[in-house]
Tab-separated table of C-alpha atoms and ligand atoms in Angstrom:
chain	number	residue	atom	x	y	z
A	1	MET	CA	-0.225	0.179	0.117
A	2	SER	CA	1.647	3.377	-1.183
A	3	ALA	CA	1.457	6.323	1.474
A	4	ARG	CA	-1.220	8.854	0.599
A	5	ALA	CA	0.095	12.019	-0.679
A	6	GLY	CA	0.995	14.493	2.946
A	7	SER	CA	1.309	11.796	4.916
A	8	PRO	CA	3.844	11.769	7.530
A	9	ALA	CA	6.162	9.039	5.429
A	10	GLU	CA	6.188	11.361	2.265
A	11	THR	CA	6.428	15.010	3.887
A	12	PRO	CA	9.749	15.728	5.196
A	13	ASN	CA	9.395	17.568	9.253
A	14	PRO	CA	9.491	21.416	7.087
A	15	VAL	CA	10.057	22.611	10.648
A	16	PRO	CA	13.838	23.216	11.729
A	17	LEU	CA	14.997	21.810	14.688
A	18	ARG	CA	15.298	24.861	17.589
A	19	GLY	CA	16.630	24.423	20.926
A	20	VAL	CA	19.922	24.029	22.503
A	21	ASP	CA	20.985	20.226	21.921
A	22	VAL	CA	21.550	18.993	25.601
A	23	ALA	CA	24.181	16.028	26.543
A	24	PRO	CA	22.791	12.635	27.679
A	25	PHE	CA	23.782	11.477	31.194
A	26	TYR	CA	26.365	8.728	30.166
A	27	ALA	CA	25.478	7.140	33.513
A	28	GLY	CA	22.501	6.380	31.787
A	29	LYS	CA	23.634	4.775	29.173
A	30	ILE	CA	25.081	2.355	31.536
A	31	GLY	CA	21.732	2.403	33.654
A	32	ARG	CA	19.783	0.891	30.559
A	33	GLN	CA	22.815	-1.984	29.939
A	34	ALA	CA	23.246	-3.368	33.581
A	35	ALA	CA	18.322	-3.831	33.605
A	36	GLU	CA	19.256	-5.605	30.194
A	37	GLN	CA	21.575	-7.519	31.705
A	38	ALA	CA	19.852	-8.519	34.467
A	39	ARG	CA	16.521	-9.054	32.614
A	40	ALA	CA	19.001	-11.360	30.668
A	41	GLY	CA	19.658	-12.606	34.263
A	42	GLN	CA	23.073	-11.502	35.313
A	43	SER	CA	23.179	-10.533	38.822
A	44	ILE	CA	24.568	-6.170	39.125
A	45	ILE	CA	26.030	-4.215	41.654
A	46	PRO	CA	24.626	-1.102	41.041
A	47	MET	CA	26.953	1.323	41.510
A	48	HIS	CA	26.425	3.675	38.556
A	49	PHE	CA	23.792	6.157	40.172
A	50	GLY	CA	23.634	7.961	43.187
A	51	GLN	CA	21.141	6.227	44.636
A	52	PRO	CA	21.904	4.344	47.848
A	53	THR	CA	20.353	1.134	47.220
A	54	ALA	CA	19.109	1.055	51.107
A	55	GLY	CA	15.695	2.258	50.205
A	56	THR	CA	13.047	4.854	51.652
A	57	PRO	CA	13.390	5.069	55.603
A	58	PRO	CA	10.343	2.659	56.929
A	59	LYS	CA	9.010	5.634	58.888
A	60	ALA	CA	8.495	7.542	55.679
A	61	LEU	CA	7.075	4.486	54.136
A	62	ALA	CA	4.670	3.919	57.165
A	63	ALA	CA	3.586	7.688	56.622
A	64	ALA	CA	3.231	7.544	52.925
A	65	ALA	CA	0.947	4.005	53.340
A	66	ARG	CA	-1.017	5.934	55.562
A	67	VAL	CA	-1.533	9.310	53.815
A	68	LEU	CA	-2.274	7.003	50.463
A	69	GLU	CA	-6.009	5.330	52.721
A	70	ALA	CA	-6.830	9.629	53.134
A	71	ASP	CA	-6.287	9.691	49.066
A	72	PRO	CA	-3.807	12.469	48.314
A	73	THR	CA	-4.426	14.020	45.663
A	74	GLY	CA	-3.963	17.861	46.026
A	75	TYR	CA	-1.502	19.967	45.411
A	76	VAL	CA	-0.675	20.499	48.667
A	77	GLU	CA	3.298	22.911	49.660
A	78	SER	CA	2.789	21.484	53.800
A	79	ARG	CA	3.366	24.414	56.099
A	80	GLU	CA	4.593	21.508	58.553
A	81	LEU	CA	7.730	20.608	56.461
A	82	ILE	CA	8.195	23.746	55.399
A	83	GLU	CA	8.710	24.644	59.434
A	84	ARG	CA	10.246	21.372	60.131
A	85	ILE	CA	12.928	22.333	57.221
A	86	ALA	CA	13.751	25.306	59.071
A	87	ARG	CA	13.958	23.414	62.195
A	88	TYR	CA	16.835	21.613	60.856
A	89	TYR	CA	18.965	24.513	60.145
A	90	ARG	CA	18.427	25.458	64.109
A	91	ASP	CA	19.472	22.521	64.896
A	92	SER	CA	22.728	21.633	62.571
A	93	HIS	CA	23.089	24.618	61.676
A	94	GLY	CA	22.735	27.200	64.806
A	95	LEU	CA	20.361	29.222	61.743
A	96	GLU	CA	17.189	31.378	62.559
A	97	ILE	CA	15.615	30.823	59.085
A	98	ALA	CA	12.304	32.380	58.596
A	99	PRO	CA	9.724	29.867	56.976
A	100	ALA	CA	8.894	32.434	53.489
A	101	ARG	CA	12.997	32.155	52.925
A	102	ILE	CA	11.965	28.241	52.489
A	103	LEU	CA	10.298	27.157	49.117
A	104	LEU	CA	9.507	23.446	48.444
A	105	THR	CA	10.534	21.869	45.170
A	106	ALA	CA	10.305	18.538	43.171
A	107	GLY	CA	13.992	17.062	44.019
A	108	ALA	CA	16.782	19.876	44.049
A	109	SER	CA	16.922	19.287	39.934
A	110	ALA	CA	13.571	21.176	39.716
A	111	ALA	CA	15.689	23.964	42.263
A	112	LEU	CA	18.338	24.327	40.298
A	113	VAL	CA	16.379	25.232	36.877
A	114	ALA	CA	13.654	27.528	38.334
A	115	VAL	CA	17.647	29.197	40.076
A	116	PHE	CA	19.147	29.967	36.603
A	117	ALA	CA	15.560	30.452	34.937
A	118	GLY	CA	14.301	33.098	38.075
A	119	LEU	CA	18.039	34.672	38.465
A	120	PHE	CA	20.244	35.177	35.584
A	121	GLU	CA	19.736	36.533	32.186
A	122	PRO	CA	20.141	34.916	28.844
A	123	GLY	CA	23.712	34.828	28.911
A	124	ASP	CA	24.811	35.455	32.159
A	125	ARG	CA	27.924	33.383	32.640
A	126	ILE	CA	27.546	31.109	35.995
A	127	GLY	CA	30.457	29.404	37.422
A	128	VAL	CA	30.526	25.432	37.250
A	129	GLY	CA	33.388	23.259	38.350
A	130	ARG	CA	35.113	20.546	36.493
A	131	PRO	CA	34.453	18.015	37.502
A	132	GLY	CA	31.596	18.622	38.383
A	133	TYR	CA	27.790	17.739	38.654
A	134	PRO	CA	26.672	17.407	34.775
A	135	ALA	CA	23.098	18.635	34.910
A	136	TYR	CA	24.728	22.287	36.364
A	137	ARG	CA	26.040	23.188	32.645
A	138	ASN	CA	23.718	20.965	31.205
A	139	ALA	CA	20.928	22.954	32.756
A	140	VAL	CA	22.393	26.330	32.455
A	141	ARG	CA	22.857	25.731	28.464
A	142	ALA	CA	19.457	24.479	28.632
A	143	LEU	CA	18.615	28.018	29.624
A	144	GLY	CA	20.496	30.292	27.004
A	145	ARG	CA	22.578	30.992	30.183
A	146	GLU	CA	26.548	30.453	29.833
A	147	ALA	CA	28.270	27.768	31.809
A	148	VAL	CA	31.500	28.672	32.691
A	149	GLU	CA	33.613	25.788	33.356
A	150	ILE	CA	36.629	25.942	36.118
A	151	ASP	CA	38.682	23.619	36.426
A	152	CYS	CA	38.923	22.013	40.399
A	153	GLY	CA	41.026	18.421	39.312
A	154	ALA	CA	43.145	16.550	41.359
A	155	GLU	CA	45.670	19.232	42.134
A	156	VAL	CA	43.874	21.595	43.805
A	157	GLY	CA	42.399	18.806	45.551
A	158	PHE	CA	38.799	19.063	43.644
A	159	ARG	CA	38.363	21.966	45.039
A	160	LEU	CA	36.654	25.786	44.158
A	161	SER	CA	38.708	28.077	45.228
A	162	ALA	CA	38.684	31.881	45.944
A	163	ALA	CA	41.947	32.369	43.756
A	164	ALA	CA	39.554	30.435	40.627
A	165	ILE	CA	37.198	32.556	40.791
A	166	GLY	CA	38.721	35.648	40.607
A	167	ALA	CA	40.841	34.255	37.620
A	168	VAL	CA	38.126	33.611	35.401
A	169	ALA	CA	37.860	36.662	32.719
A	170	PRO	CA	35.763	38.460	31.872
A	171	GLY	CA	33.750	37.365	35.268
A	172	LEU	CA	30.705	35.710	36.576
A	173	HIS	CA	27.089	36.666	36.889
A	174	GLY	CA	26.891	33.201	38.916
A	175	LEU	CA	28.591	29.769	40.990
A	176	VAL	CA	27.173	27.247	41.907
A	177	VAL	CA	29.406	25.317	44.544
A	178	ALA	CA	28.962	21.868	46.007
A	179	SER	CA	30.621	20.541	49.288
A	180	PRO	CA	30.668	17.726	49.676
A	181	ALA	CA	30.674	17.336	45.747
A	182	ASN	CA	29.328	15.236	43.506
A	183	PRO	CA	31.718	12.885	41.722
A	184	THR	CA	34.741	13.112	44.233
A	185	GLY	CA	32.676	13.796	47.570
A	186	ALA	CA	35.522	16.700	48.080
A	187	MET	CA	34.719	19.083	51.120
A	188	LEU	CA	35.183	23.233	51.396
A	189	SER	CA	35.727	23.878	55.184
A	190	ARG	CA	34.793	26.493	56.869
A	191	ALA	CA	36.853	28.984	55.615
A	192	GLN	CA	37.679	28.086	52.245
A	193	LEU	CA	33.302	28.405	51.850
A	194	ALA	CA	33.799	31.379	53.419
A	195	ALA	CA	36.481	33.154	51.088
A	196	LEU	CA	34.291	32.208	48.142
A	197	ALA	CA	31.085	33.774	49.536
A	198	ARG	CA	33.751	37.386	50.155
A	199	GLU	CA	35.029	36.880	46.891
A	200	CYS	CA	31.146	36.125	45.196
A	201	ARG	CA	30.496	39.547	47.193
A	202	ARG	CA	33.210	41.315	45.789
A	203	LEU	CA	32.947	40.545	42.131
A	204	GLY	CA	29.231	40.492	42.837
A	205	ILE	CA	28.197	36.623	41.556
A	206	ARG	CA	25.131	35.496	43.088
A	207	LEU	CA	26.569	32.308	45.262
A	208	ILE	CA	24.480	29.196	44.412
A	209	SER	CA	25.401	26.692	47.193
A	210	ASP	CA	24.021	22.688	46.310
A	211	GLU	CA	24.182	21.167	49.728
A	212	ILE	CA	22.437	18.227	48.175
A	213	TYR	CA	25.265	15.620	49.831
A	214	HIS	CA	24.580	17.449	53.199
A	215	GLY	CA	24.270	14.656	56.233
A	216	LEU	CA	27.230	12.839	54.904
A	217	SER	CA	30.692	13.369	55.937
A	218	TYR	CA	33.502	11.436	57.112
A	219	GLY	CA	34.938	14.015	59.309
A	220	GLU	CA	34.215	17.521	59.889
A	221	PRO	CA	30.465	17.943	59.450
A	222	ALA	CA	29.677	20.176	56.254
A	223	VAL	CA	29.225	23.723	56.318
A	224	SER	CA	25.886	25.332	54.976
A	225	ALA	CA	26.515	28.456	52.459
A	226	LEU	CA	23.786	30.348	54.846
A	227	GLU	CA	26.097	29.780	57.920
A	228	VAL	CA	29.311	32.428	55.930
A	229	ASP	CA	26.651	34.364	53.667
A	230	ASP	CA	23.141	34.846	54.208
A	231	ASP	CA	22.378	36.222	50.735
A	232	ALA	CA	23.343	32.188	49.794
A	233	VAL	CA	20.758	30.891	47.592
A	234	VAL	CA	20.902	27.303	48.829
A	235	ILE	CA	19.439	23.936	47.271
A	236	ASN	CA	18.805	20.302	49.265
A	237	SER	CA	16.811	17.769	48.935
A	238	PHE	CA	15.875	14.351	49.676
A	239	SER	CA	17.730	12.329	47.542
A	240	LYS	CA	20.538	11.302	49.310
A	241	LEU	CA	21.275	11.345	53.008
A	242	TYR	CA	17.015	10.302	52.976
A	243	ARG	CA	17.230	7.870	50.521
A	244	MET	CA	14.088	9.146	48.832
A	245	PRO	CA	15.423	10.245	45.108
A	246	GLY	CA	12.070	8.523	43.372
A	247	TRP	CA	10.042	10.959	46.084
A	248	ARG	CA	11.028	13.630	43.801
A	249	LEU	CA	11.271	16.481	47.035
A	250	GLY	CA	13.872	18.985	47.782
A	251	TRP	CA	13.942	22.295	49.050
A	252	MET	CA	15.971	25.749	47.960
A	253	VAL	CA	16.556	28.862	50.894
A	254	ALA	CA	16.853	32.162	49.320
A	255	PRO	CA	16.990	35.453	50.847
A	256	PRO	CA	13.343	36.560	51.751
A	257	ALA	CA	13.813	39.252	47.870
A	258	LEU	CA	15.145	36.475	45.618
A	259	ALA	CA	11.903	33.940	47.289
A	260	THR	CA	9.682	36.707	46.078
A	261	ARG	CA	11.233	36.584	43.032
A	262	LEU	CA	11.738	32.078	42.495
A	263	SER	CA	8.210	31.547	43.951
A	264	PRO	CA	6.320	32.224	40.709
A	265	TYR	CA	8.419	30.510	38.755
A	266	VAL	CA	8.552	26.799	40.971
A	267	VAL	CA	5.214	27.342	40.900
A	268	ASN	CA	5.025	28.169	36.554
A	269	PHE	CA	7.470	25.851	36.055
A	270	PHE	CA	6.398	22.290	38.819
A	271	LEU	CA	3.569	23.683	40.251
A	272	THR	CA	3.550	21.590	44.149
A	273	PRO	CA	6.179	18.835	44.036
A	274	PRO	CA	4.430	15.539	45.343
A	275	THR	CA	1.838	16.453	48.039
A	276	ILE	CA	2.625	12.307	49.442
A	277	SER	CA	6.926	12.753	48.890
A	278	GLN	CA	5.668	15.734	51.586
A	279	HIS	CA	4.299	13.332	54.320
A	280	ALA	CA	6.742	11.063	53.777
A	281	ALA	CA	9.547	12.908	54.098
A	282	LEU	CA	8.362	14.891	57.626
A	283	ALA	CA	8.714	11.259	59.093
A	284	ALA	CA	12.185	10.879	56.884
A	285	PHE	CA	13.587	13.793	59.442
A	286	GLU	CA	12.305	11.302	62.320
A	287	ASP	CA	14.360	8.271	61.406
A	288	SER	CA	17.670	9.700	62.610
A	289	ALA	CA	18.702	6.488	64.140
A	290	GLU	CA	18.067	4.836	60.857
A	291	LEU	CA	19.618	7.672	58.296
A	292	GLU	CA	23.125	6.895	60.853
A	293	ARG	CA	23.053	4.016	60.124
A	294	SER	CA	23.201	4.202	56.426
A	295	LEU	CA	26.171	6.787	56.995
A	296	ALA	CA	27.715	3.831	59.090
A	297	SER	CA	27.647	1.842	55.975
A	298	TYR	CA	28.831	4.519	53.654
A	299	ARG	CA	31.865	4.893	56.186
A	300	VAL	CA	32.869	1.415	56.021
A	301	ASN	CA	31.927	0.266	52.494
A	302	ARG	CA	34.633	3.695	51.748
A	303	GLU	CA	36.678	2.293	53.190
A	304	LEU	CA	36.925	-0.671	52.438
A	305	LEU	CA	36.430	0.547	48.501
A	306	LEU	CA	39.525	2.727	49.130
A	307	ALA	CA	42.042	0.036	50.332
A	308	GLY	CA	40.453	-2.510	47.570
A	309	LEU	CA	40.931	0.037	44.759
A	310	ARG	CA	44.764	0.745	45.805
A	311	SER	CA	45.063	-3.073	46.196
A	312	MET	CA	44.510	-3.115	42.065
A	313	GLY	CA	47.055	-0.222	41.487
A	314	ILE	CA	44.436	1.909	41.424
A	315	ASP	CA	45.129	4.648	43.547
A	316	LYS	CA	45.109	7.912	42.207
A	317	VAL	CA	41.854	8.649	44.257
A	318	SER	CA	41.245	11.312	46.561
A	319	PRO	CA	40.083	9.823	50.264
A	320	PRO	CA	35.830	11.480	49.566
A	321	GLU	CA	35.289	13.651	52.408
A	322	GLY	CA	31.901	13.833	51.804
A	323	ALA	CA	29.141	12.425	49.770
A	324	PHE	CA	29.402	8.442	48.213
A	325	TYR	CA	31.289	8.340	45.623
A	326	LEU	CA	35.137	7.719	44.835
A	327	TYR	CA	35.972	9.396	41.866
A	328	ALA	CA	39.281	7.442	40.204
A	329	ASP	CA	41.381	7.598	37.742
A	330	VAL	CA	42.391	5.064	35.498
A	331	GLY	CA	43.676	6.471	33.238
A	332	HIS	CA	46.519	3.865	33.471
A	333	LEU	CA	43.656	1.514	31.767
A	334	THR	CA	41.672	3.181	29.464
A	335	ARG	CA	41.191	6.470	27.664
A	336	ASP	CA	37.439	6.025	26.672
A	337	SER	CA	35.259	5.971	30.364
A	338	LEU	CA	31.956	5.030	28.530
A	339	ALA	CA	33.678	1.892	27.077
A	340	PHE	CA	35.767	1.084	29.831
A	341	CYS	CA	32.442	1.154	32.164
A	342	GLN	CA	30.405	-0.981	29.468
A	343	GLN	CA	33.087	-3.606	29.393
A	344	LEU	CA	33.216	-3.253	32.930
A	345	LEU	CA	29.942	-3.755	33.040
A	346	ARG	CA	29.249	-6.928	30.579
A	347	GLU	CA	32.104	-8.857	31.988
A	348	THR	CA	31.639	-8.255	35.299
A	349	GLY	CA	28.351	-7.014	36.417
A	350	ILE	CA	29.726	-3.767	37.921
A	351	ALA	CA	27.587	-0.895	37.214
A	352	THR	CA	29.909	2.118	37.546
A	353	ALA	CA	30.024	5.915	35.543
A	354	PRO	CA	32.137	7.498	33.096
A	355	GLY	CA	33.640	10.200	33.794
A	356	ILE	CA	32.895	12.097	30.839
A	357	ASP	CA	29.682	12.558	32.827
A	358	PHE	CA	31.352	14.937	35.070
A	359	ASP	CA	34.100	16.493	33.370
A	360	THR	CA	34.559	16.676	29.274
A	361	LEU	CA	38.445	17.748	29.048
A	362	HIS	CA	39.541	14.589	31.922
A	363	GLY	CA	36.530	12.183	31.895
A	364	HIS	CA	37.955	10.153	29.265
A	365	ARG	CA	40.267	8.504	31.910
A	366	PHE	CA	38.339	8.533	35.346
A	367	ILE	CA	35.254	6.796	35.965
A	368	ARG	CA	33.061	6.963	39.392
A	369	PHE	CA	32.158	4.297	41.696
A	370	SER	CA	28.377	5.324	44.699
A	371	PHE	CA	29.230	2.772	47.224
A	372	ALA	CA	25.777	3.801	48.394
A	373	VAL	CA	25.208	-0.492	48.199
A	374	SER	CA	25.270	-2.707	50.230
A	375	THR	CA	29.009	-3.891	51.884
A	376	GLY	CA	28.242	-7.682	50.963
A	377	GLU	CA	28.097	-5.484	47.279
A	378	VAL	CA	30.945	-3.380	47.753
A	379	ARG	CA	32.552	-6.698	48.527
A	380	ARG	CA	31.707	-8.599	45.933
A	381	ALA	CA	32.495	-5.824	43.791
A	382	LEU	CA	36.051	-5.731	45.303
A	383	GLU	CA	36.633	-9.503	44.350
A	384	LEU	CA	35.055	-9.752	40.861
A	385	LEU	CA	37.123	-6.587	40.065
A	386	ALA	CA	40.512	-7.027	41.140
A	387	PRO	CA	40.799	-10.148	38.416
A	388	TRP	CA	39.307	-8.230	35.770
A	389	VAL	CA	41.583	-5.344	36.280
A	390	ALA	CA	44.801	-7.525	36.583
A	391	ARG	CA	43.786	-8.869	32.844
A	392	GLN	CA	43.500	-5.560	31.327
A	393	PRO	CA	46.065	-3.973	29.587
A	394	ARG	CA	48.187	-1.254	30.888
A	395	LEU	CA	48.172	2.312	28.727
A	396	GLU	CA	51.882	4.449	28.888
A	397	GLY	CA	51.363	8.065	30.500
B	401	PLP	C1	25.559	17.145	42.925
B	401	PLP	C2	23.351	16.829	42.732
B	401	PLP	N1	22.610	18.107	42.678
B	401	PLP	C3	21.785	17.817	42.470
B	401	PLP	C4	21.218	16.437	42.014
B	401	PLP	C5	19.685	16.328	41.816
B	401	PLP	O1	18.972	16.030	42.595
B	401	PLP	P1	17.490	15.505	42.444
B	401	PLP	O2	16.949	14.183	42.830
B	401	PLP	O3	16.915	15.682	44.349
B	401	PLP	O4	17.053	15.876	42.201
B	401	PLP	C6	22.182	15.117	42.156
B	401	PLP	C7	21.863	13.924	41.785
B	401	PLP	O5	22.700	13.394	41.426
B	401	PLP	C8	23.344	15.841	42.556
B	401	PLP	O6	24.506	14.479	42.355
């Protein structure tokens, strides 16, 4: 049967493609391969996504189950949750944050989009660390702002510094900082964060602090940017410490005038975050024993992974001070981190994230392990990895 005149089979698309071409998350490719291998019956160790495998804290699940009975279908912005978040700042950081400064969002992702859209103009230059979380650069570009990548590699301990910001020319309009950082787990001390905030203020740069990994540190607790600069815009989420990534819930804190500016952005883009998640999150705050157990197991996993990788000759790894990632230089084994992760997954079932997600320049020689898995899975991964690494040819340089 022939296609009718004017049918889609005959007419080339007359509408030119517009919009910004944005890079994918390459870890997603690994995720799809892992799912395929799992469907084929292979056992997978999921160290590719930043996704705690222990699941939602029981108290949060129980609260959600109770709320389900009551049919939670309305748009809701939980005043109780906002007040509980304000209490978190009082208890953990000694800060009084007026509830009007707190906006609930569908994860940190929605907060980032609202901030990039609402606080900047087309063409504005927003600094992001390299390596860094890929959505910073990709979302900034998608919104017609310019992502200015600032090198913060191993030579500077993977930390953004006031000096590096001052050296960017021409200057920046905004800066995104994360401490602990993804993918390295590097953290800024109070003095370093304060110096960064001072430099931003001096240069008129809007400071955005992504605090999604707060509560997950192995030495000193993380300092909130709000402790050193009341004007910082802070983003946080229930995805990591609270183990609720699929519930799509986060928040941001902004100075009053900026909260007033950002609130319509959040509402117009996303309306309210999921209602059931807000009830569950309120209960998650009360499950601290469970969250401490997670942190204790990440601590064990971190030690095991660091020692295990070192014993295999993967020793160019900065011990992460926070988060649950280990960013490993595997440049002696590959110059194509995506192909390397794909082969590793195919041959061992260990799923990892390729460095090109985080660093477009040097990421071809890095991979990231998430150790937010069980300790048994970390042990098993090391058992599988050691003979596999030993079989790989070594590269020069
Ligand atoms: C540094 C960082 N910021 C933001 C996000 C997005 O998190 P959410 O699930 O809250 O949208 C992630 C997710 O991995 C992340 O690593």
